[in-house]
Amino acid sequence: MKTSQSLKISIFTFILTLIISSTTYAQVGWNPELEKECTEAIAEMKKEAPKLKTYFAEAYGYAIFPKITKAGLGIGGAGGKGLVYRGNTATGESKLGQASIGLQAGGQQFSELIFFEDKAAYDRFTGGKFKFGAQASAVAITEGGAAVAPYQDGVAIFTHVKGGLMYEASVGGQKFTFEPH
């Protein structure tokens, strides 16, 4: 009888612990699949462009968007989500939206990595209303490429094409949101 009651209490405690744990993860926005995708994208980009290691060592923080999907035919758009880090600690999740107009046709997927040179650049991004205008330039990471970009307004941007084909001569911009963990 006591064993049956102890077993019920143990099962109840276990289930309660699972419920509390899953609720806690949902509240802080922990997304293990997104975290895995971010880690894999960073590893791939570092492999393709070893000089990125310097940016990781010296930057105040960074945002990584492991999979951005882009498509267009005259008018285009792109979107994706990623994680924002201060140092090596994830501080929140970010969503990227992009709109463009001009000569464009096709679709592609790519990763985007944004380094924040200092606290001011990081704070602007995590303020939730950060935008890149049409004049923002990114360095495309190619196998064996140099992958060196100067900071502009406190950020350095790198992209890495994952697949697809996109012909483009368009004007557009990117907008980001930020949700802290």
XYZ file of N, CA and C in Angstrom:
543
model
N 0.822 -1.182 0.000
C 0.000 0.000 0.000
C 0.868 1.248 0.000
N 1.882 1.283 0.881
C 2.774 2.428 0.926
C 3.547 2.569 -0.384
N 3.930 1.463 -0.992
C 4.664 1.493 -2.247
C 3.799 2.085 -3.341
N 2.545 1.737 -3.392
C 1.622 2.263 -4.388
C 1.466 3.780 -4.226
N 1.336 4.234 -2.990
C 1.194 5.664 -2.731
C 2.490 6.404 -3.073
N 3.630 5.829 -2.743
C 4.918 6.437 -3.081
C 5.096 6.528 -4.589
N 4.681 5.495 -5.291
C 4.779 5.495 -6.748
C 3.902 6.592 -7.346
N 2.690 6.748 -6.821
C 1.780 7.792 -7.311
C 2.372 9.184 -7.054
N 2.939 9.371 -5.875
C 3.555 10.662 -5.543
C 4.745 10.917 -6.465
N 5.544 9.905 -6.719
C 6.697 10.058 -7.606
C 6.255 10.403 -9.020
N 5.238 9.714 -9.518
C 4.730 9.998 -10.865
C 4.153 11.409 -10.926
N 3.379 11.793 -9.904
C 2.799 13.137 -9.851
C 3.906 14.191 -9.842
N 4.931 13.972 -9.041
C 6.058 14.909 -8.957
C 6.773 15.009 -10.301
N 6.985 13.882 -10.937
C 7.646 13.857 -12.239
C 6.838 14.645 -13.282
N 5.537 14.398 -13.356
C 4.675 15.097 -14.309
C 4.642 16.590 -14.009
N 4.543 16.945 -12.733
C 4.534 18.351 -12.343
C 5.846 19.035 -12.737
N 6.948 18.341 -12.548
C 8.253 18.874 -12.931
C 8.321 19.101 -14.440
N 7.805 18.146 -15.220
C 7.787 18.306 -16.667
C 6.946 19.504 -17.090
N 5.794 19.669 -16.476
C 4.911 20.792 -16.805
C 5.588 22.113 -16.473
N 6.167 22.217 -15.296
C 6.842 23.448 -14.883
C 8.026 23.730 -15.802
N 8.797 22.709 -16.137
C 9.953 22.883 -17.011
C 9.538 23.359 -18.386
N 8.514 22.748 -18.967
C 8.103 23.157 -20.307
C 7.503 24.551 -20.286
N 6.825 24.922 -19.230
C 6.278 26.270 -19.110
C 7.411 27.283 -18.998
N 8.417 26.971 -18.228
C 9.556 27.863 -18.069
C 10.246 28.078 -19.406
N 10.483 27.009 -20.168
C 11.126 27.152 -21.460
C 10.271 27.986 -22.401
N 8.967 27.802 -22.386
C 8.090 28.579 -23.255
C 8.135 30.054 -22.880
N 8.224 30.350 -21.590
C 8.242 31.743 -21.172
C 9.520 32.455 -21.594
N 10.643 31.788 -21.545
C 11.896 32.443 -21.909
C 12.184 32.300 -23.396
N 11.318 31.608 -24.125
C 11.483 31.500 -25.562
C 12.565 30.530 -25.994
N 12.935 29.624 -25.149
C 13.982 28.671 -25.502
C 13.495 27.811 -26.656
N 14.255 27.765 -27.719
C 13.894 27.025 -28.919
C 15.098 26.177 -29.310
N 15.131 24.919 -28.855
C 16.322 24.097 -29.104
C 16.601 23.867 -30.587
N 15.566 23.782 -31.416
C 15.785 23.571 -32.847
C 16.443 24.799 -33.483
N 15.971 25.987 -33.122
C 16.578 27.214 -33.642
C 18.012 27.349 -33.152
N 18.251 27.019 -31.901
C 19.609 27.083 -31.350
C 20.543 26.146 -32.118
N 20.061 24.958 -32.438
C 20.859 23.987 -33.199
C 21.145 24.526 -34.598
N 20.130 25.092 -35.256
C 20.318 25.651 -36.594
C 21.335 26.802 -36.574
N 21.273 27.639 -35.539
C 22.218 28.755 -35.414
C 23.643 28.247 -35.239
N 23.824 27.264 -34.379
C 25.146 26.682 -34.133
C 25.714 26.078 -35.418
N 24.870 25.369 -36.167
C 25.321 24.757 -37.418
C 25.675 25.813 -38.464
N 24.876 26.872 -38.561
C 25.153 27.942 -39.533
C 26.473 28.633 -39.206
N 26.711 28.898 -37.932
C 27.968 29.538 -37.518
C 29.155 28.639 -37.855
N 29.036 27.346 -37.565
C 30.131 26.413 -37.866
C 30.424 26.394 -39.364
N 29.381 26.379 -40.183
C 29.562 26.365 -41.637
C 30.227 27.657 -42.117
N 29.787 28.789 -41.588
C 30.364 30.073 -41.998
C 31.826 30.184 -41.560
N 32.142 29.714 -40.350
C 33.537 29.738 -39.881
C 34.414 28.835 -40.738
N 33.849 27.700 -41.161
C 34.600 26.772 -42.005
C 34.907 27.418 -43.361
N 33.920 28.088 -43.931
C 34.087 28.733 -45.228
C 34.990 29.964 -45.143
N 34.924 30.673 -44.013
C 35.691 31.923 -43.859
C 36.305 31.977 -42.464
N 37.463 31.366 -42.270
C 38.091 31.313 -40.954
C 38.339 32.679 -40.297
N 38.436 33.748 -41.100
C 38.680 35.077 -40.525
C 37.509 35.565 -39.672
N 36.367 34.911 -39.775
C 35.227 35.289 -38.934
C 35.536 35.086 -37.451
N 36.446 34.193 -37.146
C 36.796 33.929 -35.748
C 37.249 35.205 -35.047
N 37.917 36.092 -35.781
C 38.355 37.370 -35.209
C 37.150 38.219 -34.817
N 36.140 38.239 -35.669
C 34.923 39.008 -35.358
C 34.252 38.449 -34.102
N 34.157 37.129 -34.018
C 33.545 36.514 -32.834
C 34.332 36.865 -31.575
N 35.643 36.908 -31.678
C 36.492 37.199 -30.514
C 36.411 38.658 -30.088
N 36.226 39.571 -31.030
C 36.307 40.993 -30.716
C 34.971 41.722 -30.630
N 33.927 41.186 -31.231
C 32.631 41.880 -31.250
C 31.965 41.860 -29.880
N 31.166 42.883 -29.620
C 30.396 42.944 -28.374
C 29.311 41.874 -28.389
N 28.742 41.618 -29.549
C 27.689 40.617 -29.696
C 27.412 40.381 -31.164
N 26.421 39.528 -31.437
C 26.074 39.236 -32.822
C 24.667 38.659 -32.895
N 24.118 38.690 -34.102
C 22.835 38.047 -34.391
C 23.074 37.085 -35.546
N 22.521 35.894 -35.446
C 22.656 34.907 -36.510
C 21.262 34.463 -36.949
N 21.039 34.536 -38.250
C 19.795 34.075 -38.859
C 20.181 32.890 -39.743
N 19.948 31.661 -39.283
C 20.471 30.496 -39.982
C 19.796 30.192 -41.319
N 18.531 30.586 -41.469
C 17.830 30.253 -42.703
C 16.839 31.364 -43.046
N 17.227 32.197 -43.995
C 16.346 33.247 -44.494
C 15.892 32.803 -45.882
N 14.601 32.822 -46.094
C 14.043 32.448 -47.389
C 13.644 33.711 -48.126
N 14.106 33.810 -49.367
C 13.892 35.012 -50.168
C 13.315 34.600 -51.519
N 12.309 35.360 -51.997
C 11.719 35.101 -53.303
C 11.252 36.412 -53.894
N 11.258 36.464 -55.213
C 10.790 37.685 -55.845
C 10.548 37.526 -57.322
N 9.632 38.331 -57.817
C 9.360 38.477 -59.234
C 8.858 39.904 -59.400
N 9.784 40.840 -59.598
C 9.441 42.260 -59.627
C 9.381 42.824 -58.214
N 8.513 42.273 -57.416
C 8.407 42.614 -55.997
C 8.867 41.386 -55.226
N 9.690 41.599 -54.215
C 10.222 40.456 -53.487
C 10.121 40.621 -51.992
N 10.357 39.539 -51.322
C 10.351 39.559 -49.870
C 11.203 38.435 -49.323
N 11.562 38.588 -48.079
C 12.354 37.560 -47.405
C 12.006 37.580 -45.932
N 12.239 36.467 -45.289
C 11.987 36.392 -43.854
C 12.744 35.251 -43.226
N 12.987 35.394 -41.940
C 13.665 34.355 -41.182
C 13.734 34.745 -39.726
N 14.149 33.806 -38.908
C 14.327 34.111 -37.493
C 15.668 33.588 -37.027
N 16.159 34.205 -35.954
C 17.460 33.825 -35.449
C 17.604 34.194 -33.993
N 18.828 34.078 -33.503
C 19.135 34.373 -32.111
C 20.132 35.519 -32.031
N 20.032 36.275 -30.950
C 20.937 37.384 -30.683
C 21.793 37.006 -29.481
N 23.081 37.278 -29.594
C 24.037 36.930 -28.542
C 24.767 38.174 -28.067
N 25.030 38.234 -26.788
C 25.959 39.210 -26.210
C 27.104 38.361 -25.703
N 28.279 38.554 -26.287
C 29.372 37.622 -26.010
C 28.962 36.275 -26.587
N 28.995 35.252 -25.784
C 28.582 33.920 -26.237
C 27.277 33.461 -25.605
N 26.521 34.404 -25.031
C 25.260 34.065 -24.358
C 24.073 34.569 -25.163
N 23.151 33.653 -25.491
C 21.932 34.049 -26.208
C 21.085 34.932 -25.297
N 20.693 36.089 -25.824
C 19.901 37.032 -25.033
C 18.481 37.182 -25.554
N 18.204 36.652 -26.730
C 16.854 36.765 -27.258
C 16.745 36.250 -28.675
N 15.522 36.324 -29.176
C 15.209 35.869 -30.527
C 14.859 37.078 -31.383
N 15.215 37.009 -32.641
C 14.950 38.106 -33.560
C 14.297 37.567 -34.824
N 13.438 38.384 -35.412
C 12.837 38.050 -36.702
C 13.263 39.110 -37.697
N 13.534 38.652 -38.907
C 13.968 39.517 -39.992
C 12.888 39.518 -41.060
N 12.566 40.695 -41.551
C 11.665 40.839 -42.681
C 12.329 41.732 -43.704
N 12.141 41.417 -44.966
C 12.769 42.198 -46.017
C 11.780 42.381 -47.154
N 11.742 43.558 -47.719
C 10.932 43.848 -48.899
C 11.823 44.516 -49.925
N 11.578 44.234 -51.214
C 12.371 44.846 -52.267
C 11.519 45.011 -53.520
N 11.924 45.945 -54.338
C 11.241 46.182 -55.608
C 12.301 46.460 -56.657
N 12.083 45.939 -57.858
C 13.049 46.131 -58.928
C 13.160 44.882 -59.771
N 14.199 44.805 -60.566
C 14.426 43.665 -61.435
C 14.906 42.487 -60.583
N 14.050 41.508 -60.425
C 14.406 40.333 -59.627
C 13.504 39.174 -60.004
N 14.064 37.996 -59.971
C 13.299 36.788 -60.249
C 14.016 35.606 -59.619
N 13.266 34.774 -58.922
C 13.837 33.561 -58.362
C 13.618 33.452 -56.873
N 14.375 32.571 -56.293
C 14.282 32.344 -54.859
C 15.575 31.730 -54.347
N 15.839 31.957 -53.092
C 17.036 31.377 -52.495
C 16.906 31.348 -50.983
N 17.768 30.570 -50.375
C 17.892 30.561 -48.919
C 19.327 30.930 -48.587
N 19.466 31.723 -47.540
C 20.797 32.113 -47.113
C 20.807 32.318 -45.606
N 22.010 32.363 -45.054
C 22.223 32.678 -43.643
C 22.751 34.099 -43.577
N 22.451 34.782 -42.483
C 22.969 36.137 -42.302
C 23.521 36.254 -40.897
N 24.683 36.875 -40.797
C 25.379 37.056 -39.528
C 25.689 38.542 -39.378
N 25.233 39.132 -38.282
C 25.431 40.560 -38.035
C 26.244 40.704 -36.752
N 27.415 41.320 -36.847
C 28.249 41.565 -35.674
C 28.002 42.978 -35.163
N 27.940 43.120 -33.839
C 27.796 44.422 -33.195
C 29.148 44.810 -32.620
N 29.674 45.907 -33.092
C 31.008 46.343 -32.694
C 31.084 46.721 -31.220
N 30.006 47.305 -30.703
C 30.029 47.798 -29.328
C 28.625 47.730 -28.711
N 28.541 48.133 -27.458
C 27.276 48.094 -26.714
C 26.217 48.972 -27.374
N 26.619 50.125 -27.900
C 25.655 51.033 -28.538
C 24.976 50.363 -29.734
N 25.739 49.666 -30.570
C 25.164 48.984 -31.732
C 24.257 47.838 -31.283
N 24.703 47.088 -30.277
C 23.887 46.002 -29.726
C 22.571 46.553 -29.165
N 22.651 47.652 -28.419
C 21.450 48.255 -27.818
C 20.485 48.769 -28.878
N 21.008 49.321 -29.973
C 20.127 49.772 -31.064
C 19.368 48.585 -31.647
N 20.073 47.472 -31.837
C 19.435 46.288 -32.414
C 18.385 45.712 -31.467
N 18.757 45.558 -30.216
C 17.835 44.930 -29.258
C 16.709 45.873 -28.839
N 16.767 47.127 -29.273
C 15.659 48.053 -29.039
C 14.424 47.664 -29.836
N 14.569 46.752 -30.805
C 13.435 46.199 -31.518
C 12.997 46.962 -32.748
N 13.656 48.041 -33.070
C 13.235 48.821 -34.233
C 14.406 49.063 -35.183
N 15.299 48.139 -35.252
C 16.497 48.256 -36.065
C 16.170 47.976 -37.529
N 16.741 48.762 -38.448
C 16.524 48.580 -39.879
C 17.833 48.756 -40.623
N 17.951 48.036 -41.734
C 19.021 48.282 -42.684
C 18.367 48.868 -43.917
N 18.872 49.984 -44.381
C 18.367 50.584 -45.599
C 19.007 49.943 -46.811
N 18.633 50.443 -47.975
C 19.151 49.903 -49.233
C 20.663 50.075 -49.349
N 21.227 51.055 -48.633
C 22.656 51.317 -48.740
C 23.506 50.364 -47.899
N 22.904 49.571 -47.031
C 23.678 48.632 -46.211
C 24.325 47.590 -47.114
N 25.567 47.263 -46.821
C 26.249 46.276 -47.645
C 26.693 45.104 -46.790
N 26.572 43.926 -47.400
C 26.969 42.701 -46.722
C 28.073 42.033 -47.535
N 28.938 41.323 -46.846
C 29.985 40.555 -47.508
C 29.483 39.128 -47.663
N 29.510 38.636 -48.892
C 29.093 37.262 -49.155
C 30.238 36.319 -48.822
N 29.940 35.313 -48.031
C 30.945 34.318 -47.666
C 30.961 33.248 -48.743
N 32.120 33.050 -49.333
C 32.309 32.000 -50.325
C 33.446 31.112 -49.846
N 33.472 29.896 -50.326
C 34.501 28.965 -49.885
C 35.883 29.536 -50.153
N 36.661 29.652 -49.094
C 38.007 30.175 -49.196
C 38.077 31.690 -49.339
N 36.912 32.357 -49.245
C 36.883 33.811 -49.389
C 37.494 34.504 -48.185
N 37.873 35.759 -48.386
C 38.530 36.517 -47.326
C 37.581 36.871 -46.189
N 36.340 37.186 -46.508
C 35.325 37.532 -45.505
C 35.816 38.565 -44.503
N 36.167 39.723 -45.019
C 36.545 40.841 -44.169
C 35.619 41.995 -44.521
N 34.991 42.550 -43.516
C 34.078 43.677 -43.740
C 34.333 44.732 -42.676
N 34.359 45.982 -43.098
C 34.493 47.044 -42.093
C 33.155 47.236 -41.376
N 33.226 47.693 -40.141
C 31.996 48.022 -39.433
C 31.443 49.316 -40.022
N 30.139 49.340 -40.277
C 29.442 50.548 -40.717
C 28.336 50.816 -39.713
N 28.350 51.968 -39.113
C 27.380 52.308 -38.056
C 27.358 51.256 -36.949
N 28.529 50.689 -36.657
C 28.653 49.747 -35.556
C 28.304 48.307 -35.874
N 28.006 47.983 -37.154
C 27.672 46.602 -37.517
C 28.479 46.159 -38.730
N 28.763 44.878 -38.776
C 29.380 44.234 -39.937
C 28.467 43.068 -40.305
N 28.131 42.951 -41.591
C 27.139 41.978 -42.042
C 27.779 40.986 -43.001
N 27.481 39.707 -42.785
C 27.960 38.644 -43.655
C 26.780 37.767 -44.062
N 26.778 37.309 -45.311
C 25.749 36.378 -45.774
C 26.406 35.143 -46.368
N 25.669 34.056 -46.328
C 26.161 32.796 -46.869
C 24.989 32.102 -47.561
N 25.066 31.976 -48.888
C 23.984 31.363 -49.656
C 23.962 29.863 -49.383
N 22.763 29.367 -49.077
C 22.578 27.943 -48.799
C 22.087 27.203 -50.042
N 21.328 27.896 -50.896
C 20.815 27.258 -52.100
C 19.831 28.145 -52.820
N 19.525 27.763 -54.058
C 18.576 28.515 -54.849
C 19.277 29.403 -55.853
N 18.479 30.115 -56.628
C 19.013 30.986 -57.653
C 18.162 32.241 -57.701
N 18.817 33.383 -57.594
C 18.103 34.660 -57.557
C 18.849 35.651 -58.433
N 18.154 36.185 -59.434
C 18.684 37.282 -60.239
C 18.091 38.549 -59.668
N 18.962 39.513 -59.353
C 18.438 40.667 -58.637
C 19.232 41.937 -58.919
N 18.489 42.989 -59.189
C 19.014 44.354 -59.247
C 17.880 45.195 -58.665
N 17.757 45.158 -57.371
C 16.595 45.764 -56.723
C 17.012 46.624 -55.551
N 16.056 47.381 -55.052
C 16.266 48.226 -53.893
C 15.330 47.747 -52.796
N 15.846 47.621 -51.601
C 15.011 47.171 -50.495
C 15.728 47.372 -49.183
N 15.109 46.913 -48.138
C 15.712 47.046 -46.823
C 15.256 45.914 -45.915
N 15.925 45.762 -44.801
C 15.585 44.736 -43.826
C 15.146 45.397 -42.539
N 14.161 44.792 -41.890
C 13.687 45.254 -40.598
C 13.743 44.070 -39.638
N 14.063 44.371 -38.380
C 14.249 43.309 -37.388
C 13.382 43.586 -36.155
N 12.971 42.502 -35.504
C 12.330 42.616 -34.197
C 13.229 41.892 -33.196
N 13.021 42.130 -31.932
C 13.806 41.464 -30.893
C 12.902 41.143 -29.710
N 12.948 39.905 -29.269
C 12.241 39.455 -28.074
C 13.266 38.889 -27.104
N 13.474 39.545 -25.961
C 14.479 39.025 -25.024
C 14.055 37.692 -24.418
N 15.043 36.907 -24.034
C 14.771 35.630 -23.330
C 14.479 35.922 -21.886
